[in-house]
Amino acid sequence: MKPSPLTYHRPRSIDEACEMLARVTPEGKVLSGGQSLVPLLSMRLAAPAHVVDIGSIPRFDAVTASPELGVTFDALVTHSALEADASAATVQPLLGRALSLVAHPTIRNRGTTVGSIVHADPSAEMPAVLALLGGTLTARSVRGVREIRADELFAGPLESTLGPDEIATSVTVPPARPGVGTAIDEIARRHGDYALVGVVAQVEVEDGFVVGARVTYVSAGELGQVVDYSDTLRGASATDDRDPLWQQLAEIARENVETDADIHATARYRSQLVAALTGRVGFAAARDAAHDGTRKPMPMPTGGRS
């Protein structure tokens, strides 16, 4: 299929892009990497009258990383570029771990991480990562600059709180902290498919035992929802997955996280994946925290797309 007729705009600066978008609002859409919007246009699931392509704006693809301030990546930073950035991987290892699960290399080479976040797909990894880490998105318009916290960004599936005249210009995530580990895993039918269920965990450990645990989900639960399992896991061993508290975590997750059925999986099967992955990923994050002083990149599973 082909997109509906539209007017294509190609600004050369962010100020020009904001002015263009303001003129065509609310009939305009912003295009960056295009890995989400272009398929929607081709299938006519989206039919904007105007597309503002920011992909040619120079010097709009920077990644900056600081142990004090975290990692900031601009709107045109691709998944593959952010995944390969050594400083970003050091400051916040969860970024690279999650990005390696996003789709196929071809899509990661073109798709932008900021674009994936504002697309707000419940089956995508990066919105879940942003929610768990408590990052911030910066948006610009002719009205000025606005900072949007992760817990205020997602209005629902495929819907963000960005205004129709706003352009997401960058995202900042906080740095990893000593004693706090992260992990991500997901199950997909085929490598590169959307995850049937994914789990992202952040666990805090002191003296070998869990003192805090937060988890968010891909393709399960509410988009952007972070579940606090600290009361359930407090005192669990960070090095022994036979600790009964890890089994208890899996069952509590099964009971508390809502799942839906679609053509890919039943709600019951997804619920089983939630239970299995929450325990597994939670323990991996705890182990990551316990070995913080000698942390090495975690081996990444295959699967998933975004």
PDB file of C-alpha atoms in Angstrom:
ATOM      1  CA  MET A   1       0.000   0.000   0.000  1.00  0.00           C
ATOM      2  CA  LYS A   2       0.939   3.648  -0.330  1.00  0.00           C
ATOM      3  CA  PRO A   3       0.488   6.546   2.079  1.00  0.00           C
ATOM      4  CA  SER A   4      -2.367   8.979   1.674  1.00  0.00           C
ATOM      5  CA  PRO A   5      -1.413  12.216  -0.138  1.00  0.00           C
ATOM      6  CA  LEU A   6       0.629  14.483   2.126  1.00  0.00           C
ATOM      7  CA  THR A   7       2.942  17.472   2.054  1.00  0.00           C
ATOM      8  CA  TYR A   8       6.553  16.687   2.921  1.00  0.00           C
ATOM      9  CA  HIS A   9       8.681  19.240   4.814  1.00  0.00           C
ATOM     10  CA  ARG A  10      12.453  18.978   5.350  1.00  0.00           C
ATOM     11  CA  PRO A  11      13.691  21.646   7.804  1.00  0.00           C
ATOM     12  CA  ARG A  12      17.398  22.282   8.307  1.00  0.00           C
ATOM     13  CA  SER A  13      17.275  23.393  11.950  1.00  0.00           C
ATOM     14  CA  ILE A  14      15.233  22.590  15.015  1.00  0.00           C
ATOM     15  CA  ASP A  15      13.874  26.145  15.109  1.00  0.00           C
ATOM     16  CA  GLU A  16      12.706  25.817  11.514  1.00  0.00           C
ATOM     17  CA  ALA A  17      11.171  22.433  12.309  1.00  0.00           C
ATOM     18  CA  CYS A  18       9.218  23.873  15.245  1.00  0.00           C
ATOM     19  CA  GLU A  19       7.935  26.722  13.089  1.00  0.00           C
ATOM     20  CA  MET A  20       6.865  24.313  10.335  1.00  0.00           C
ATOM     21  CA  LEU A  21       5.110  22.007  12.774  1.00  0.00           C
ATOM     22  CA  ALA A  22       3.315  24.939  14.421  1.00  0.00           C
ATOM     23  CA  ARG A  23       1.948  26.024  11.021  1.00  0.00           C
ATOM     24  CA  VAL A  24       0.519  22.606  10.169  1.00  0.00           C
ATOM     25  CA  THR A  25      -0.689  21.555  13.642  1.00  0.00           C
ATOM     26  CA  PRO A  26      -2.778  19.482  14.267  1.00  0.00           C
ATOM     27  CA  GLU A  27      -2.452  17.912  10.795  1.00  0.00           C
ATOM     28  CA  GLY A  28       1.296  17.311  11.040  1.00  0.00           C
ATOM     29  CA  LYS A  29       3.512  14.422  12.136  1.00  0.00           C
ATOM     30  CA  VAL A  30       7.224  14.427  12.936  1.00  0.00           C
ATOM     31  CA  LEU A  31       9.459  11.925  11.132  1.00  0.00           C
ATOM     32  CA  SER A  32      12.919  10.995  12.421  1.00  0.00           C
ATOM     33  CA  GLY A  33      14.110   7.408  11.856  1.00  0.00           C
ATOM     34  CA  GLY A  34      10.812   6.384  10.307  1.00  0.00           C
ATOM     35  CA  GLN A  35      10.797   2.762  11.491  1.00  0.00           C
ATOM     36  CA  SER A  36       7.433   3.234  13.247  1.00  0.00           C
ATOM     37  CA  LEU A  37       5.745   6.049  11.319  1.00  0.00           C
ATOM     38  CA  VAL A  38       6.486   4.933   7.750  1.00  0.00           C
ATOM     39  CA  PRO A  39       4.768   1.514   8.131  1.00  0.00           C
ATOM     40  CA  LEU A  40       1.756   3.254   9.678  1.00  0.00           C
ATOM     41  CA  LEU A  41       1.639   5.654   6.740  1.00  0.00           C
ATOM     42  CA  SER A  42       1.994   2.842   4.209  1.00  0.00           C
ATOM     43  CA  MET A  43      -0.868   0.876   5.786  1.00  0.00           C
ATOM     44  CA  ARG A  44      -2.881   4.106   6.142  1.00  0.00           C
ATOM     45  CA  LEU A  45      -3.244   3.579   9.856  1.00  0.00           C
ATOM     46  CA  ALA A  46      -1.991   7.170  10.051  1.00  0.00           C
ATOM     47  CA  ALA A  47      -2.893   9.780   7.452  1.00  0.00           C
ATOM     48  CA  PRO A  48      -1.415  13.174   8.364  1.00  0.00           C
ATOM     49  CA  ALA A  49      -1.703  15.977   5.842  1.00  0.00           C
ATOM     50  CA  HIS A  50       1.897  17.049   6.568  1.00  0.00           C
ATOM     51  CA  VAL A  51       5.101  15.251   7.549  1.00  0.00           C
ATOM     52  CA  VAL A  52       7.960  17.239   9.060  1.00  0.00           C
ATOM     53  CA  ASP A  53      11.169  15.246   8.533  1.00  0.00           C
ATOM     54  CA  ILE A  54      13.830  16.249  11.084  1.00  0.00           C
ATOM     55  CA  GLY A  55      16.298  13.634   9.831  1.00  0.00           C
ATOM     56  CA  SER A  56      18.530  16.126   8.041  1.00  0.00           C
ATOM     57  CA  ILE A  57      19.046  18.531  10.927  1.00  0.00           C
ATOM     58  CA  PRO A  58      22.824  18.692  11.504  1.00  0.00           C
ATOM     59  CA  ARG A  59      24.463  18.065  14.882  1.00  0.00           C
ATOM     60  CA  PHE A  60      21.265  16.562  16.281  1.00  0.00           C
ATOM     61  CA  ASP A  61      22.679  13.120  17.032  1.00  0.00           C
ATOM     62  CA  ALA A  62      24.899  13.608  20.065  1.00  0.00           C
ATOM     63  CA  VAL A  63      25.286  11.230  23.013  1.00  0.00           C
ATOM     64  CA  THR A  64      26.720  12.618  26.244  1.00  0.00           C
ATOM     65  CA  ALA A  65      27.416  10.527  29.320  1.00  0.00           C
ATOM     66  CA  SER A  66      28.407  11.611  32.812  1.00  0.00           C
ATOM     67  CA  PRO A  67      28.648   9.540  36.014  1.00  0.00           C
ATOM     68  CA  GLU A  68      27.005  12.444  37.827  1.00  0.00           C
ATOM     69  CA  LEU A  69      24.304  13.483  35.314  1.00  0.00           C
ATOM     70  CA  GLY A  70      23.554  10.278  33.438  1.00  0.00           C
ATOM     71  CA  VAL A  71      23.162   9.727  29.693  1.00  0.00           C
ATOM     72  CA  THR A  72      21.544  12.196  27.304  1.00  0.00           C
ATOM     73  CA  PHE A  73      20.867  11.259  23.678  1.00  0.00           C
ATOM     74  CA  ASP A  74      19.453  13.518  20.978  1.00  0.00           C
ATOM     75  CA  ALA A  75      16.466  12.846  18.757  1.00  0.00           C
ATOM     76  CA  LEU A  76      18.467  11.514  15.797  1.00  0.00           C
ATOM     77  CA  VAL A  77      20.620   9.055  17.751  1.00  0.00           C
ATOM     78  CA  THR A  78      19.900   5.618  16.327  1.00  0.00           C
ATOM     79  CA  HIS A  79      19.464   2.482  18.406  1.00  0.00           C
ATOM     80  CA  SER A  80      22.705   1.046  17.042  1.00  0.00           C
ATOM     81  CA  ALA A  81      24.699   4.209  17.737  1.00  0.00           C
ATOM     82  CA  LEU A  82      23.506   4.381  21.332  1.00  0.00           C
ATOM     83  CA  GLU A  83      24.067   0.659  21.825  1.00  0.00           C
ATOM     84  CA  ALA A  84      27.653   1.005  20.589  1.00  0.00           C
ATOM     85  CA  ASP A  85      28.473   4.059  22.704  1.00  0.00           C
ATOM     86  CA  ALA A  86      31.016   2.890  25.292  1.00  0.00           C
ATOM     87  CA  SER A  87      30.544   5.854  27.633  1.00  0.00           C
ATOM     88  CA  ALA A  88      26.767   5.372  27.702  1.00  0.00           C
ATOM     89  CA  ALA A  89      27.215   1.654  28.435  1.00  0.00           C
ATOM     90  CA  THR A  90      29.491   2.469  31.357  1.00  0.00           C
ATOM     91  CA  VAL A  91      27.269   5.145  32.878  1.00  0.00           C
ATOM     92  CA  GLN A  92      23.960   3.276  32.418  1.00  0.00           C
ATOM     93  CA  PRO A  93      24.435  -0.376  31.346  1.00  0.00           C
ATOM     94  CA  LEU A  94      20.701  -1.053  31.012  1.00  0.00           C
ATOM     95  CA  LEU A  95      20.590   1.018  27.809  1.00  0.00           C
ATOM     96  CA  GLY A  96      22.847  -1.313  25.863  1.00  0.00           C
ATOM     97  CA  ARG A  97      21.256  -4.411  27.335  1.00  0.00           C
ATOM     98  CA  ALA A  98      17.814  -3.307  26.205  1.00  0.00           C
ATOM     99  CA  LEU A  99      18.859  -1.935  22.806  1.00  0.00           C
ATOM    100  CA  SER A 100      20.388  -5.257  21.797  1.00  0.00           C
ATOM    101  CA  LEU A 101      16.854  -6.703  21.962  1.00  0.00           C
ATOM    102  CA  VAL A 102      15.295  -4.083  19.698  1.00  0.00           C
ATOM    103  CA  ALA A 103      14.259  -5.645  16.380  1.00  0.00           C
ATOM    104  CA  HIS A 104      16.913  -6.453  13.771  1.00  0.00           C
ATOM    105  CA  PRO A 105      20.217  -4.682  13.035  1.00  0.00           C
ATOM    106  CA  THR A 106      18.708  -3.084   9.925  1.00  0.00           C
ATOM    107  CA  ILE A 107      15.984  -1.449  11.990  1.00  0.00           C
ATOM    108  CA  ARG A 108      18.387  -0.484  14.770  1.00  0.00           C
ATOM    109  CA  ASN A 109      20.584   1.215  12.175  1.00  0.00           C
ATOM    110  CA  ARG A 110      17.719   3.494  11.106  1.00  0.00           C
ATOM    111  CA  GLY A 111      15.344   3.691  14.046  1.00  0.00           C
ATOM    112  CA  THR A 112      15.880   6.342  16.711  1.00  0.00           C
ATOM    113  CA  THR A 113      15.632   5.653  20.421  1.00  0.00           C
ATOM    114  CA  VAL A 114      13.826   8.916  21.183  1.00  0.00           C
ATOM    115  CA  GLY A 115      11.375   8.145  18.385  1.00  0.00           C
ATOM    116  CA  SER A 116      10.691   4.688  19.808  1.00  0.00           C
ATOM    117  CA  ILE A 117      10.036   6.180  23.238  1.00  0.00           C
ATOM    118  CA  VAL A 118       7.533   8.805  22.078  1.00  0.00           C
ATOM    119  CA  HIS A 119       5.820   6.252  19.824  1.00  0.00           C
ATOM    120  CA  ALA A 120       4.713   4.705  23.134  1.00  0.00           C
ATOM    121  CA  ASP A 121       4.269   1.155  21.920  1.00  0.00           C
ATOM    122  CA  PRO A 122       3.486  -1.169  24.865  1.00  0.00           C
ATOM    123  CA  SER A 123       5.417  -3.910  23.048  1.00  0.00           C
ATOM    124  CA  ALA A 124       8.613  -1.846  22.747  1.00  0.00           C
ATOM    125  CA  GLU A 125      11.546  -2.101  25.105  1.00  0.00           C
ATOM    126  CA  MET A 126      12.692   1.510  25.373  1.00  0.00           C
ATOM    127  CA  PRO A 127       9.511   3.076  26.825  1.00  0.00           C
ATOM    128  CA  ALA A 128       9.713   0.457  29.592  1.00  0.00           C
ATOM    129  CA  VAL A 129      13.390   1.238  30.187  1.00  0.00           C
ATOM    130  CA  LEU A 130      12.688   4.970  30.431  1.00  0.00           C
ATOM    131  CA  ALA A 131       9.841   4.359  32.877  1.00  0.00           C
ATOM    132  CA  LEU A 132      11.928   2.110  35.115  1.00  0.00           C
ATOM    133  CA  LEU A 133      14.943   4.424  35.192  1.00  0.00           C
ATOM    134  CA  GLY A 134      12.810   7.517  35.755  1.00  0.00           C
ATOM    135  CA  GLY A 135      14.266   9.447  32.849  1.00  0.00           C
ATOM    136  CA  THR A 136      13.201  12.764  31.366  1.00  0.00           C
ATOM    137  CA  LEU A 137      12.246  13.773  27.842  1.00  0.00           C
ATOM    138  CA  THR A 138      12.918  17.285  26.528  1.00  0.00           C
ATOM    139  CA  ALA A 139      10.450  18.747  24.017  1.00  0.00           C
ATOM    140  CA  ARG A 140      10.609  21.951  22.006  1.00  0.00           C
ATOM    141  CA  SER A 141       8.023  24.060  20.214  1.00  0.00           C
ATOM    142  CA  VAL A 142       7.581  27.688  19.230  1.00  0.00           C
ATOM    143  CA  ARG A 143       6.199  28.106  22.758  1.00  0.00           C
ATOM    144  CA  GLY A 144       9.492  27.108  24.363  1.00  0.00           C
ATOM    145  CA  VAL A 145      11.199  24.112  25.961  1.00  0.00           C
ATOM    146  CA  ARG A 146       9.452  21.617  28.237  1.00  0.00           C
ATOM    147  CA  GLU A 147      10.815  18.803  30.412  1.00  0.00           C
ATOM    148  CA  ILE A 148       8.521  15.764  30.741  1.00  0.00           C
ATOM    149  CA  ARG A 149       9.201  13.126  33.401  1.00  0.00           C
ATOM    150  CA  ALA A 150       8.807   9.493  32.401  1.00  0.00           C
ATOM    151  CA  ASP A 151       5.851   9.024  34.753  1.00  0.00           C
ATOM    152  CA  GLU A 152       4.064  11.881  32.959  1.00  0.00           C
ATOM    153  CA  LEU A 153       4.954  10.952  29.371  1.00  0.00           C
ATOM    154  CA  PHE A 154       2.733   7.998  28.501  1.00  0.00           C
ATOM    155  CA  ALA A 155      -0.981   8.686  28.142  1.00  0.00           C
ATOM    156  CA  GLY A 156      -1.846   5.211  26.843  1.00  0.00           C
ATOM    157  CA  PRO A 157      -0.925   2.733  24.098  1.00  0.00           C
ATOM    158  CA  LEU A 158       0.617   4.627  21.174  1.00  0.00           C
ATOM    159  CA  GLU A 159      -0.180   7.916  22.883  1.00  0.00           C
ATOM    160  CA  SER A 160       2.170  10.324  24.653  1.00  0.00           C
ATOM    161  CA  THR A 161       1.565  13.645  26.379  1.00  0.00           C
ATOM    162  CA  LEU A 162       3.598  15.541  23.779  1.00  0.00           C
ATOM    163  CA  GLY A 163       1.620  18.428  22.365  1.00  0.00           C
ATOM    164  CA  PRO A 164       0.780  18.314  18.628  1.00  0.00           C
ATOM    165  CA  ASP A 165       3.195  21.205  18.054  1.00  0.00           C
ATOM    166  CA  GLU A 166       6.047  19.763  20.162  1.00  0.00           C
ATOM    167  CA  ILE A 167       9.142  17.923  18.945  1.00  0.00           C
ATOM    168  CA  ALA A 168      10.979  15.516  21.247  1.00  0.00           C
ATOM    169  CA  THR A 169      14.583  16.699  21.087  1.00  0.00           C
ATOM    170  CA  SER A 170      16.385  14.511  23.626  1.00  0.00           C
ATOM    171  CA  VAL A 171      16.063  12.030  26.472  1.00  0.00           C
ATOM    172  CA  THR A 172      18.097  11.856  29.677  1.00  0.00           C
ATOM    173  CA  VAL A 173      18.347   8.800  31.922  1.00  0.00           C
ATOM    174  CA  PRO A 174      20.071   8.776  35.331  1.00  0.00           C
ATOM    175  CA  PRO A 175      23.370   6.967  35.876  1.00  0.00           C
ATOM    176  CA  ALA A 176      23.670   3.565  37.453  1.00  0.00           C
ATOM    177  CA  ARG A 177      24.233   3.686  41.206  1.00  0.00           C
ATOM    178  CA  PRO A 178      26.544   1.482  43.283  1.00  0.00           C
ATOM    179  CA  GLY A 179      24.655  -1.434  44.744  1.00  0.00           C
ATOM    180  CA  VAL A 180      21.810  -1.149  42.224  1.00  0.00           C
ATOM    181  CA  GLY A 181      21.664  -3.703  39.425  1.00  0.00           C
ATOM    182  CA  THR A 182      19.551  -3.958  36.294  1.00  0.00           C
ATOM    183  CA  ALA A 183      18.500  -6.705  33.921  1.00  0.00           C
ATOM    184  CA  ILE A 184      16.143  -7.279  31.002  1.00  0.00           C
ATOM    185  CA  ASP A 185      14.847 -10.367  29.236  1.00  0.00           C
ATOM    186  CA  GLU A 186      11.931 -11.207  26.966  1.00  0.00           C
ATOM    187  CA  ILE A 187      10.274 -14.037  25.089  1.00  0.00           C
ATOM    188  CA  ALA A 188       9.389 -13.728  21.401  1.00  0.00           C
ATOM    189  CA  ARG A 189       8.166 -16.295  18.882  1.00  0.00           C
ATOM    190  CA  ARG A 190      10.978 -15.523  16.460  1.00  0.00           C
ATOM    191  CA  HIS A 191      14.141 -13.468  16.679  1.00  0.00           C
ATOM    192  CA  GLY A 192      13.231  -9.880  15.847  1.00  0.00           C
ATOM    193  CA  ASP A 193       9.520 -10.220  16.647  1.00  0.00           C
ATOM    194  CA  TYR A 194       7.753  -8.094  19.206  1.00  0.00           C
ATOM    195  CA  ALA A 195       8.069  -9.619  22.658  1.00  0.00           C
ATOM    196  CA  LEU A 196       5.174 -11.719  23.887  1.00  0.00           C
ATOM    197  CA  VAL A 197       6.282 -10.560  27.333  1.00  0.00           C
ATOM    198  CA  GLY A 198       9.355  -8.684  28.460  1.00  0.00           C
ATOM    199  CA  VAL A 199      10.563  -7.783  31.943  1.00  0.00           C
ATOM    200  CA  VAL A 200      12.924  -4.987  33.000  1.00  0.00           C
ATOM    201  CA  ALA A 201      14.136  -4.985  36.611  1.00  0.00           C
ATOM    202  CA  GLN A 202      16.110  -2.722  38.917  1.00  0.00           C
ATOM    203  CA  VAL A 203      17.180  -4.200  42.257  1.00  0.00           C
ATOM    204  CA  GLU A 204      19.092  -2.637  45.153  1.00  0.00           C
ATOM    205  CA  VAL A 205      21.336  -4.845  47.283  1.00  0.00           C
ATOM    206  CA  GLU A 206      23.125  -4.295  50.582  1.00  0.00           C
ATOM    207  CA  ASP A 207      25.475  -6.854  52.164  1.00  0.00           C
ATOM    208  CA  GLY A 208      24.299  -9.541  49.759  1.00  0.00           C
ATOM    209  CA  PHE A 209      20.557  -9.104  50.383  1.00  0.00           C
ATOM    210  CA  VAL A 210      17.822  -7.292  48.503  1.00  0.00           C
ATOM    211  CA  VAL A 211      16.564  -4.032  50.014  1.00  0.00           C
ATOM    212  CA  GLY A 212      14.579  -2.692  47.058  1.00  0.00           C
ATOM    213  CA  ALA A 213      13.139  -3.952  43.770  1.00  0.00           C
ATOM    214  CA  ARG A 214      11.208  -2.313  40.941  1.00  0.00           C
ATOM    215  CA  VAL A 215       9.990  -3.945  37.728  1.00  0.00           C
ATOM    216  CA  THR A 216       8.249  -2.816  34.571  1.00  0.00           C
ATOM    217  CA  TYR A 217       6.833  -4.881  31.728  1.00  0.00           C
ATOM    218  CA  VAL A 218       6.766  -5.084  27.951  1.00  0.00           C
ATOM    219  CA  SER A 219       3.552  -6.408  26.356  1.00  0.00           C
ATOM    220  CA  ALA A 220       1.978  -6.825  29.801  1.00  0.00           C
ATOM    221  CA  GLY A 221       0.517  -4.546  32.420  1.00  0.00           C
ATOM    222  CA  GLU A 222      -0.085  -0.860  31.813  1.00  0.00           C
ATOM    223  CA  LEU A 223       2.320   1.100  29.606  1.00  0.00           C
ATOM    224  CA  GLY A 224       4.831   2.934  31.784  1.00  0.00           C
ATOM    225  CA  GLN A 225       3.656   1.254  34.996  1.00  0.00           C
ATOM    226  CA  VAL A 226       6.450   0.449  37.464  1.00  0.00           C
ATOM    227  CA  VAL A 227       5.649  -2.234  40.030  1.00  0.00           C
ATOM    228  CA  ASP A 228       7.429  -2.019  43.386  1.00  0.00           C
ATOM    229  CA  TYR A 229       8.270  -5.465  44.762  1.00  0.00           C
ATOM    230  CA  SER A 230      10.475  -4.193  47.596  1.00  0.00           C
ATOM    231  CA  ASP A 231       8.223  -5.541  50.366  1.00  0.00           C
ATOM    232  CA  THR A 232       8.073  -8.951  48.695  1.00  0.00           C
ATOM    233  CA  LEU A 233      11.814  -9.298  48.121  1.00  0.00           C
ATOM    234  CA  ARG A 234      13.323  -7.482  51.105  1.00  0.00           C
ATOM    235  CA  GLY A 235      15.910  -9.833  52.620  1.00  0.00           C
ATOM    236  CA  ALA A 236      16.135 -12.142  49.589  1.00  0.00           C
ATOM    237  CA  SER A 237      19.560 -13.521  48.741  1.00  0.00           C
ATOM    238  CA  ALA A 238      21.222 -11.736  45.837  1.00  0.00           C
ATOM    239  CA  THR A 239      23.364 -14.771  45.026  1.00  0.00           C
ATOM    240  CA  ASP A 240      21.118 -17.786  45.614  1.00  0.00           C
ATOM    241  CA  ASP A 241      18.058 -18.114  43.381  1.00  0.00           C
ATOM    242  CA  ARG A 242      16.815 -21.008  45.539  1.00  0.00           C
ATOM    243  CA  ASP A 243      15.770 -18.494  48.169  1.00  0.00           C
ATOM    244  CA  PRO A 244      11.980 -18.968  48.574  1.00  0.00           C
ATOM    245  CA  LEU A 245      11.395 -15.241  48.205  1.00  0.00           C
ATOM    246  CA  TRP A 246      12.291 -15.467  44.504  1.00  0.00           C
ATOM    247  CA  GLN A 247       9.631 -18.129  43.986  1.00  0.00           C
ATOM    248  CA  GLN A 248       7.176 -16.001  45.925  1.00  0.00           C
ATOM    249  CA  LEU A 249       7.961 -13.062  43.649  1.00  0.00           C
ATOM    250  CA  ALA A 250       7.018 -15.051  40.563  1.00  0.00           C
ATOM    251  CA  GLU A 251       3.627 -15.992  41.971  1.00  0.00           C
ATOM    252  CA  ILE A 252       2.844 -12.474  43.149  1.00  0.00           C
ATOM    253  CA  ALA A 253       3.706 -11.133  39.698  1.00  0.00           C
ATOM    254  CA  ARG A 254       1.398 -13.697  38.093  1.00  0.00           C
ATOM    255  CA  GLU A 255      -1.459 -12.556  40.312  1.00  0.00           C
ATOM    256  CA  ASN A 256      -0.925  -8.808  40.056  1.00  0.00           C
ATOM    257  CA  VAL A 257       0.140  -8.075  36.462  1.00  0.00           C
ATOM    258  CA  GLU A 258      -2.714  -7.897  33.977  1.00  0.00           C
ATOM    259  CA  THR A 259      -2.241  -9.625  30.611  1.00  0.00           C
ATOM    260  CA  ASP A 260      -4.328  -9.593  27.431  1.00  0.00           C
ATOM    261  CA  ALA A 261      -4.905 -12.102  24.657  1.00  0.00           C
ATOM    262  CA  ASP A 262      -4.264 -11.462  20.968  1.00  0.00           C
ATOM    263  CA  ILE A 263      -3.432 -13.478  17.846  1.00  0.00           C
ATOM    264  CA  HIS A 264       0.056 -14.191  19.207  1.00  0.00           C
ATOM    265  CA  ALA A 265      -0.670 -15.513  22.718  1.00  0.00           C
ATOM    266  CA  THR A 266      -3.417 -16.142  25.225  1.00  0.00           C
ATOM    267  CA  ALA A 267      -3.695 -14.073  28.371  1.00  0.00           C
ATOM    268  CA  ARG A 268      -2.986 -17.200  30.439  1.00  0.00           C
ATOM    269  CA  TYR A 269       0.235 -17.933  28.560  1.00  0.00           C
ATOM    270  CA  ARG A 270       1.377 -14.344  28.951  1.00  0.00           C
ATOM    271  CA  SER A 271       0.619 -14.558  32.650  1.00  0.00           C
ATOM    272  CA  GLN A 272       2.869 -17.615  32.911  1.00  0.00           C
ATOM    273  CA  LEU A 273       5.632 -15.710  31.109  1.00  0.00           C
ATOM    274  CA  VAL A 274       5.205 -12.799  33.514  1.00  0.00           C
ATOM    275  CA  ALA A 275       5.712 -15.155  36.468  1.00  0.00           C
ATOM    276  CA  ALA A 276       8.727 -16.944  35.029  1.00  0.00           C
ATOM    277  CA  LEU A 277      10.478 -13.852  33.724  1.00  0.00           C
ATOM    278  CA  THR A 278       9.866 -11.675  36.779  1.00  0.00           C
ATOM    279  CA  GLY A 279      11.646 -14.150  39.007  1.00  0.00           C
ATOM    280  CA  ARG A 280      14.456 -14.767  36.528  1.00  0.00           C
ATOM    281  CA  VAL A 281      15.089 -11.139  35.599  1.00  0.00           C
ATOM    282  CA  GLY A 282      14.696  -9.924  39.157  1.00  0.00           C
ATOM    283  CA  PHE A 283      17.374 -12.327  40.349  1.00  0.00           C
ATOM    284  CA  ALA A 284      19.659 -11.358  37.440  1.00  0.00           C
ATOM    285  CA  ALA A 285      19.355  -7.708  38.485  1.00  0.00           C
ATOM    286  CA  ALA A 286      20.127  -8.627  42.099  1.00  0.00           C
ATOM    287  CA  ARG A 287      23.173 -10.598  41.022  1.00  0.00           C
ATOM    288  CA  ASP A 288      24.258  -7.641  38.883  1.00  0.00           C
ATOM    289  CA  ALA A 289      24.039  -5.394  41.948  1.00  0.00           C
ATOM    290  CA  ALA A 290      25.900  -7.863  44.152  1.00  0.00           C
ATOM    291  CA  HIS A 291      28.783  -8.017  41.657  1.00  0.00           C
ATOM    292  CA  ASP A 292      28.806  -4.268  41.054  1.00  0.00           C
ATOM    293  CA  GLY A 293      32.496  -3.904  41.775  1.00  0.00           C
ATOM    294  CA  THR A 294      33.464  -6.362  39.068  1.00  0.00           C
ATOM    295  CA  ARG A 295      30.512  -5.781  36.750  1.00  0.00           C
ATOM    296  CA  LYS A 296      30.844  -7.080  33.230  1.00  0.00           C
ATOM    297  CA  PRO A 297      28.310  -6.797  30.376  1.00  0.00           C
ATOM    298  CA  MET A 298      25.529  -9.324  30.951  1.00  0.00           C
ATOM    299  CA  PRO A 299      25.019 -11.905  28.183  1.00  0.00           C
ATOM    300  CA  MET A 300      21.990 -10.846  26.193  1.00  0.00           C
ATOM    301  CA  PRO A 301      19.238 -13.216  25.077  1.00  0.00           C
ATOM    302  CA  THR A 302      18.030 -13.176  21.506  1.00  0.00           C
ATOM    303  CA  GLY A 303      14.544 -12.137  20.491  1.00  0.00           C
ATOM    304  CA  GLY A 304      12.255  -9.167  20.556  1.00  0.00           C
ATOM    305  CA  ARG A 305      11.838  -6.172  18.306  1.00  0.00           C
ATOM    306  CA  SER A 306      10.604  -2.613  18.575  1.00  0.00           C
TER     307      SER A 306
END
